[in-house]
Coordinates of C-alpha atoms in Angstrom, one line a residue:
X1 CA 17.6 69.8 53.2
X2 CA 20.6 68.4 51.6
X3 CA 20.7 65.6 54.2
X4 CA 17.1 64.7 53.4
X5 CA 17.8 64.5 49.7
X6 CA 20.9 62.3 50.3
X7 CA 18.9 60.0 52.5
X8 CA 16.1 59.6 50.0
X9 CA 18.6 58.9 47.2
X10 CA 20.4 56.2 49.1
X11 CA 17.1 54.6 50.1
X12 CA 16.0 54.5 46.5
X13 CA 19.3 53.0 45.4
X14 CA 19.0 50.3 48.0
X15 CA 15.4 49.5 47.0
X16 CA 16.5 49.3 43.3
X17 CA 19.4 47.0 44.0
X18 CA 17.3 44.8 46.2
X19 CA 14.6 44.7 43.5
X20 CA 17.1 43.7 40.8
X21 CA 18.5 40.9 43.0
X22 CA 15.0 39.4 43.5
X23 CA 13.8 39.7 39.9
X24 CA 16.0 37.0 38.3
X25 CA 14.5 35.2 35.2
X26 CA 13.0 31.8 36.1
X27 CA 15.1 28.9 34.8
X28 CA 13.5 25.6 33.7
X29 CA 14.9 22.4 35.0
X30 CA 14.5 18.7 34.2
X31 CA 12.3 16.6 36.4
X32 CA 11.4 13.0 35.7
X33 CA 7.9 12.0 34.7
X34 CA 6.3 8.6 34.5
X35 CA 5.0 6.7 31.5
X36 CA 2.5 3.8 32.2
X37 CA 0.4 1.3 30.3
X38 CA -3.1 0.3 31.2
X39 CA -2.4 -3.3 30.1
X40 CA 0.0 -5.8 31.7
X41 CA 0.9 -7.6 28.4
X42 CA 4.4 -7.0 27.1
X43 CA 4.8 -9.4 24.2
X44 CA 2.8 -9.1 20.9
X45 CA 2.4 -10.9 17.6
X46 CA 1.0 -8.5 15.1
X47 CA -1.4 -9.7 12.4
X48 CA -3.0 -7.7 9.6
X49 CA -6.5 -9.0 10.4
X50 CA -6.1 -7.3 13.9
X51 CA -5.1 -3.9 12.4
X52 CA -7.8 -2.0 14.4
X53 CA -7.0 -3.7 17.7
X54 CA -5.2 -1.9 20.5
X55 CA -1.7 -3.0 21.3
X56 CA -1.2 -0.8 24.4
X57 CA -2.8 2.3 25.9
X58 CA -0.2 4.7 27.2
X59 CA -0.7 7.3 29.9
X60 CA 1.8 9.7 31.5
X61 CA 2.1 12.4 34.2
X62 CA 2.0 16.1 33.4
X63 CA 5.7 17.1 33.0
X64 CA 7.3 19.3 35.7
X65 CA 9.5 21.9 34.0
X66 CA 10.8 23.3 37.3
X67 CA 8.9 26.5 37.1
X68 CA 5.4 27.6 36.1
X69 CA 5.2 27.5 32.3
X70 CA 2.8 27.0 29.5
X71 CA 1.8 23.4 28.9
X72 CA 4.3 21.2 27.2
X73 CA 3.5 19.2 24.1
X74 CA 4.1 15.5 23.8
X75 CA 5.4 13.0 21.2
X76 CA 5.4 9.2 21.5
X77 CA 8.7 7.8 20.3
X78 CA 9.4 4.2 19.2
X79 CA 12.8 2.6 18.6
X80 CA 14.7 -0.6 18.5
X81 CA 15.7 -1.5 22.1
X82 CA 19.2 -0.7 23.0
X83 CA 19.7 2.0 20.4
X84 CA 19.1 4.9 22.8
X85 CA 16.5 6.2 20.4
X86 CA 19.2 7.2 17.9
X87 CA 16.8 6.3 15.0
X88 CA 13.5 6.8 16.7
X89 CA 10.2 7.1 14.9
X90 CA 7.2 9.2 16.1
X91 CA 3.7 7.8 16.4
X92 CA 0.6 9.9 15.6
X93 CA 1.9 10.7 12.1
X94 CA 4.8 12.6 13.7
X95 CA 2.4 15.1 15.2
X96 CA 2.0 16.3 18.8
X97 CA -0.5 14.3 20.9
X98 CA -3.3 16.7 21.7
X99 CA -5.3 14.4 24.0
X100 CA -5.1 14.5 27.8
X101 CA -1.7 12.8 28.2
X102 CA -2.9 9.5 26.8
X103 CA -2.4 7.6 23.5
X104 CA -3.9 4.4 22.1
X105 CA -1.3 2.6 19.9
X106 CA -3.0 0.2 17.5
X107 CA -1.7 -2.8 15.5
X108 CA -1.7 -1.1 12.1
X109 CA 0.3 1.9 13.3
X110 CA 2.8 0.0 15.3
X111 CA 3.5 -2.4 12.4
X112 CA 3.8 0.5 10.0
X113 CA 6.4 2.2 12.3
X114 CA 8.4 -1.1 12.6
X115 CA 8.3 -1.7 8.9
X116 CA 9.6 1.8 8.3
X117 CA 12.4 1.1 10.8
X118 CA 13.4 -2.1 8.9
X119 CA 12.2 -4.6 11.6
X120 CA 12.2 -8.1 10.2
X121 CA 8.9 -9.8 9.6
X122 CA 8.1 -12.7 11.8
X123 CA 10.9 -12.1 14.2
X124 CA 10.2 -11.1 17.8
X125 CA 12.2 -7.9 18.6
X126 CA 12.4 -5.8 21.7
X127 CA 11.0 -2.3 21.1
X128 CA 11.5 0.8 23.4
X129 CA 8.7 3.3 23.9
X130 CA 9.0 6.7 25.6
X131 CA 7.3 10.1 25.8
X132 CA 9.1 13.2 24.7
X133 CA 8.0 16.4 26.3
X134 CA 8.6 19.6 24.2
X135 CA 8.3 23.1 25.8
X136 CA 8.3 25.6 23.0
X137 CA 8.5 25.0 19.3
X138 CA 10.0 21.8 17.9
X139 CA 12.4 23.9 15.9
X140 CA 14.7 26.5 17.4
X141 CA 15.7 25.8 21.0
X142 CA 12.9 23.9 22.8
X143 CA 13.2 22.5 26.4
X144 CA 13.1 18.7 26.1
X145 CA 12.4 16.1 28.7
X146 CA 11.9 12.4 28.4
X147 CA 9.8 9.9 30.4
X148 CA 10.9 6.5 31.6
X149 CA 11.3 3.8 28.8
X150 CA 8.8 0.9 28.5
X151 CA 10.1 -2.1 26.6
X152 CA 7.8 -4.5 24.7
X153 CA 8.6 -7.5 22.4
X154 CA 6.9 -7.3 19.1
X155 CA 6.7 -9.6 16.1
X156 CA 5.6 -7.6 13.0
X157 CA 3.9 -8.9 9.9
X158 CA 4.9 -8.3 6.2
X159 CA 3.4 -5.2 4.6
X160 CA 4.0 -6.6 1.1
X161 CA 1.0 -7.7 -0.9
X162 CA 0.7 -11.5 -0.8
X163 CA 1.8 -13.5 -3.9
X164 CA 1.4 -17.0 -5.3
X165 CA 3.5 -18.8 -7.8
X166 CA 2.0 -21.1 -10.5
X167 CA 4.8 -23.3 -11.8
X168 CA 5.7 -26.9 -12.7
X169 CA 8.4 -27.2 -10.0
X170 CA 10.0 -25.4 -7.1
X171 CA 13.1 -24.6 -9.2
X172 CA 11.0 -22.3 -11.4
X173 CA 9.5 -20.2 -8.5
X174 CA 12.2 -17.6 -8.3
X175 CA 12.2 -16.6 -12.0
X176 CA 8.4 -16.9 -12.5
X177 CA 5.9 -14.1 -12.7
X178 CA 3.7 -14.2 -9.6
X179 CA 0.0 -14.0 -9.0
X180 CA -0.8 -11.0 -6.7
X181 CA -3.8 -10.7 -4.3
X182 CA -6.1 -7.6 -4.2
X183 CA -4.5 -6.6 -0.8
X184 CA -2.9 -7.8 2.4
X185 CA -6.2 -9.1 3.7
X186 CA -7.5 -10.4 0.4
X187 CA -7.4 -14.1 -0.6
X188 CA -8.1 -13.6 -4.3
X189 CA -5.1 -14.0 -6.7
X190 CA -4.9 -13.6 -10.4
X191 CA -2.3 -13.4 -13.2
X192 CA -2.0 -13.5 -17.0
X193 CA 0.6 -16.0 -18.2
X194 CA 1.9 -17.7 -21.3
X195 CA 2.2 -21.3 -20.1
X196 CA 3.9 -24.3 -21.6
X197 CA 2.2 -27.7 -21.4
X198 CA 2.9 -29.5 -18.2
X199 CA 1.7 -30.3 -14.6
X200 CA 1.4 -27.2 -12.4
X201 CA 0.8 -26.4 -8.8
X202 CA 0.3 -23.2 -6.8
X203 CA 3.0 -22.4 -4.3
X204 CA 2.2 -20.2 -1.3
X205 CA 5.1 -18.6 0.5
X206 CA 5.4 -18.1 4.3
X207 CA 3.5 -15.3 6.0
X208 CA 6.6 -13.2 5.4
X209 CA 6.7 -13.9 1.7
X210 CA 9.5 -16.5 1.7
X211 CA 9.1 -19.0 -1.1
X212 CA 12.0 -21.2 0.3
X213 CA 9.4 -22.9 2.6
X214 CA 6.4 -22.6 0.2
X215 CA 3.4 -24.8 0.5
X216 CA 2.5 -26.7 -2.6
X217 CA -1.2 -26.6 -3.5
X218 CA -2.7 -28.9 -6.1
X219 CA -6.3 -29.1 -7.3
X220 CA -9.0 -30.9 -9.1
X221 CA -12.0 -29.6 -11.1
X222 CA -11.7 -26.1 -9.6
X223 CA -11.1 -27.1 -6.0
X224 CA -7.7 -26.4 -4.3
X225 CA -6.0 -29.2 -2.3
X226 CA -3.1 -28.6 0.2
X227 CA -2.5 -32.3 0.8
X228 CA 1.0 -33.3 -0.1
X229 CA -0.4 -36.0 -2.4
X230 CA -2.8 -33.6 -4.1
X231 CA -2.8 -33.9 -7.9
X232 CA -1.2 -31.3 -10.1
X233 CA -3.2 -29.2 -12.5
X234 CA -2.6 -30.2 -16.1
X235 CA -2.0 -27.6 -18.9
X236 CA -2.6 -29.7 -22.0
X237 CA -1.8 -27.0 -24.6
X238 CA 0.8 -24.2 -24.5
X239 CA -0.8 -20.8 -24.7
X240 CA -2.1 -17.7 -22.9
X241 CA -4.0 -18.3 -19.7
X242 CA -5.7 -16.2 -17.0
X243 CA -5.1 -18.0 -13.7
X244 CA -7.2 -17.3 -10.6
X245 CA -7.1 -18.7 -7.1
X246 CA -8.9 -18.0 -3.8
X247 CA -6.9 -19.6 -1.0
X248 CA -9.8 -19.1 1.6
X249 CA -12.6 -20.4 -0.6
X250 CA -10.2 -23.1 -2.0
X251 CA -11.2 -22.4 -5.6
X252 CA -9.2 -21.9 -8.7
X253 CA -9.7 -21.4 -12.5
X254 CA -7.4 -21.7 -15.5
X255 CA -8.9 -20.0 -18.5
X256 CA -7.2 -20.0 -21.9
X257 CA -7.4 -17.0 -24.1
X258 CA -5.7 -16.3 -27.5
X259 CA -6.6 -12.7 -28.2
X260 CA -6.8 -9.3 -26.5
X261 CA -9.1 -7.0 -28.5
X262 CA -10.4 -3.5 -28.6
X263 CA -14.2 -2.9 -28.8
X264 CA -16.7 -0.1 -28.3
X265 CA -18.1 2.8 -30.2
X266 CA -14.6 4.3 -30.8
X267 CA -14.2 1.3 -33.2
X268 CA -17.6 1.5 -34.9
X269 CA -21.2 2.4 -34.0
X270 CA -22.5 -0.8 -35.5
X271 CA -21.2 -4.1 -34.1
X272 CA -19.3 -2.2 -31.4
X273 CA -19.0 -5.5 -29.4
X274 CA -16.8 -7.0 -32.1
X275 CA -13.2 -6.8 -31.0
X276 CA -10.3 -6.0 -33.2
X277 CA -7.3 -8.2 -32.2
X278 CA -4.0 -7.0 -30.7
X279 CA -0.8 -8.8 -31.6
X280 CA 1.8 -10.4 -29.3
X281 CA 4.4 -12.1 -31.5
X282 CA 6.9 -13.1 -28.8
X283 CA 4.4 -14.4 -26.1
X284 CA 5.5 -11.9 -23.5
X285 CA 2.0 -10.6 -22.8
X286 CA 2.7 -7.2 -24.2
X287 CA 0.0 -6.7 -26.9
X288 CA -0.1 -3.9 -29.6
X289 CA -2.4 -2.7 -32.3
X290 CA -2.4 0.1 -34.8
X291 CA -6.0 1.0 -35.5
X292 CA -8.1 3.9 -36.8
X293 CA -10.6 5.1 -34.1
X294 CA -13.3 7.8 -33.9
X295 CA -12.0 10.8 -32.0
X296 CA -13.7 11.5 -28.7
X297 CA -15.4 8.1 -28.5
X298 CA -14.8 5.3 -26.0
X299 CA -13.7 1.7 -25.8
X300 CA -12.8 -1.1 -23.6
X301 CA -10.4 -4.1 -23.9
X302 CA -11.2 -7.8 -23.6
X303 CA -9.6 -11.2 -23.8
X304 CA -11.3 -13.9 -25.8
X305 CA -10.8 -17.5 -26.6
X306 CA -11.6 -18.2 -30.3
X307 CA -10.1 -21.0 -32.4
X308 CA -11.7 -20.4 -35.8
X309 CA -10.2 -18.2 -38.4
X310 CA -11.0 -14.5 -38.1
X311 CA -13.0 -12.9 -40.9
X312 CA -13.9 -9.4 -42.0
X313 CA -11.9 -6.3 -43.1
X314 CA -10.1 -5.7 -40.9
X315 CA -10.4 -9.2 -39.2
X316 CA -12.4 -9.1 -36.0
X317 CA -13.1 -11.4 -33.1
X318 CA -16.8 -12.4 -33.2
X319 CA -19.1 -11.1 -30.4
X320 CA -20.0 -14.8 -29.8
X321 CA -16.4 -15.6 -28.7
X322 CA -16.2 -16.4 -25.0
X323 CA -15.1 -13.4 -23.0
X324 CA -12.3 -14.4 -20.5
X325 CA -11.8 -11.0 -19.0
X326 CA -12.4 -7.3 -19.6
X327 CA -10.0 -4.4 -18.8
X328 CA -10.6 -0.6 -18.6
X329 CA -8.8 2.4 -17.3
X330 CA -8.4 2.9 -13.5
X331 CA -8.3 6.2 -11.6
X332 CA -4.5 6.1 -12.1
X333 CA -3.3 7.4 -15.5
X334 CA -2.0 4.6 -17.7
X335 CA -3.3 1.8 -15.4
X336 CA -5.8 -0.9 -16.3
X337 CA -8.2 -2.8 -14.0
X338 CA -10.7 -5.5 -14.4
X339 CA -14.1 -4.0 -15.4
X340 CA -17.6 -5.1 -16.5
X341 CA -17.4 -6.1 -20.2
X342 CA -20.8 -4.5 -20.8
X343 CA -20.3 -1.3 -22.8
X344 CA -23.3 0.2 -21.1
X345 CA -21.4 0.2 -17.9
X346 CA -19.4 3.3 -18.2
X347 CA -16.8 2.5 -15.5
X348 CA -13.4 1.9 -17.2
X349 CA -14.2 3.3 -20.6
X350 CA -11.2 4.8 -22.4
X351 CA -11.6 7.9 -24.5
X352 CA -9.8 8.4 -27.8
X353 CA -8.1 11.9 -27.8
X354 CA -9.8 14.6 -29.8
X355 CA -13.3 16.0 -30.3
X356 CA -16.1 13.7 -31.5
X357 CA -16.7 15.2 -34.9
X358 CA -17.2 12.0 -36.8
X359 CA -13.6 11.7 -38.0
X360 CA -11.0 9.1 -37.2
X361 CA -7.4 9.2 -35.9
X362 CA -4.8 6.5 -36.2
X363 CA -3.9 5.1 -32.7
X364 CA -1.1 2.9 -31.6
X365 CA -2.2 1.1 -28.4
X366 CA -0.1 -1.1 -26.3
X367 CA -1.3 -3.1 -23.2
X368 CA 1.0 -4.8 -20.8
X369 CA -0.4 -7.5 -18.5
X370 CA 2.8 -9.2 -17.5
X371 CA 2.6 -8.0 -13.9
X372 CA -0.4 -9.2 -11.9
X373 CA -2.7 -6.3 -10.9
X374 CA -0.2 -3.8 -12.4
X375 CA -1.7 -3.8 -15.9
X376 CA -0.8 -0.8 -18.1
X377 CA -1.6 0.7 -21.4
X378 CA -0.4 3.5 -23.7
X379 CA -2.3 5.3 -26.5
X380 CA -0.4 7.3 -29.0
X381 CA -2.1 9.1 -31.9
X382 CA -0.4 9.7 -35.3

């Protein structure tokens, strides 16, 4: 009986040892996987008008982690060629690619990545692209593998909003205030300026915003002319001007104004379209007014051209004075944008602080139109 028990014990021991030897934890191991593109092109000049176009479509193999595991996640990395991805950026808003091992890289996204990395506008630069396989969480101790690297040559465009200068000579460009367009793909420029009398031209920088090689643009009777012999635009009288230009439609306007004013029912119920003038004593296009306004009521701002003496108590700009522009509040606090001058159009109306109880409050209002499309205002009650 004892021999039988001993025999069973040793058999169990052998089975246990054998089982332990065969039950080793599986160990992941790196195995290469391939990244491919569906297109054969390898050199690209990016343009903002092509933002929605595809640069390349990437596909890659399912990664082999050496043993059966859960599926890996993938990131598409972009870096300047030759840096070994030491300062890489991740496409897809730095998120895992959840599609079936494919990614469409478009012009807008690639240009944004290159701008973030400091790539120079207008210069063709080699760019490395690879896929990063991540098994486990990105934080902690994930198992990482990388695909092969694909190198492409890319010329990025400037992400800065386009500008124009309006000056009498190229030597004045650097120090001058610039006209700014509505956006990268927009050809409409504007700016409020105090101009001295003289002969002016528009100056358009290179596509990368370099005014050193700016193109001079003259004009006649509202039509722009890029010919080198094009006539200059004459400013006969020093003063305030709203200057506009459309470099695609080849049109421009130079409109003189001499007042900014506040108007609306916050000023008065009757004759609400008559504007009370702001003051700008040093011609820097920062205008101020101290005025009593009805609490809780609304107003807009407008620029006018009026040469006759102002009358009334307090003096006001007549409603018949030509309106050059109208400004109202934007969705961003303290910012002004161009609006419809009609008070019945509620967009842009600014509200005086307080409850509309028929009483007034003294307001100090300042507007700053020095920087094109970055117009600001403050309203302080006393």
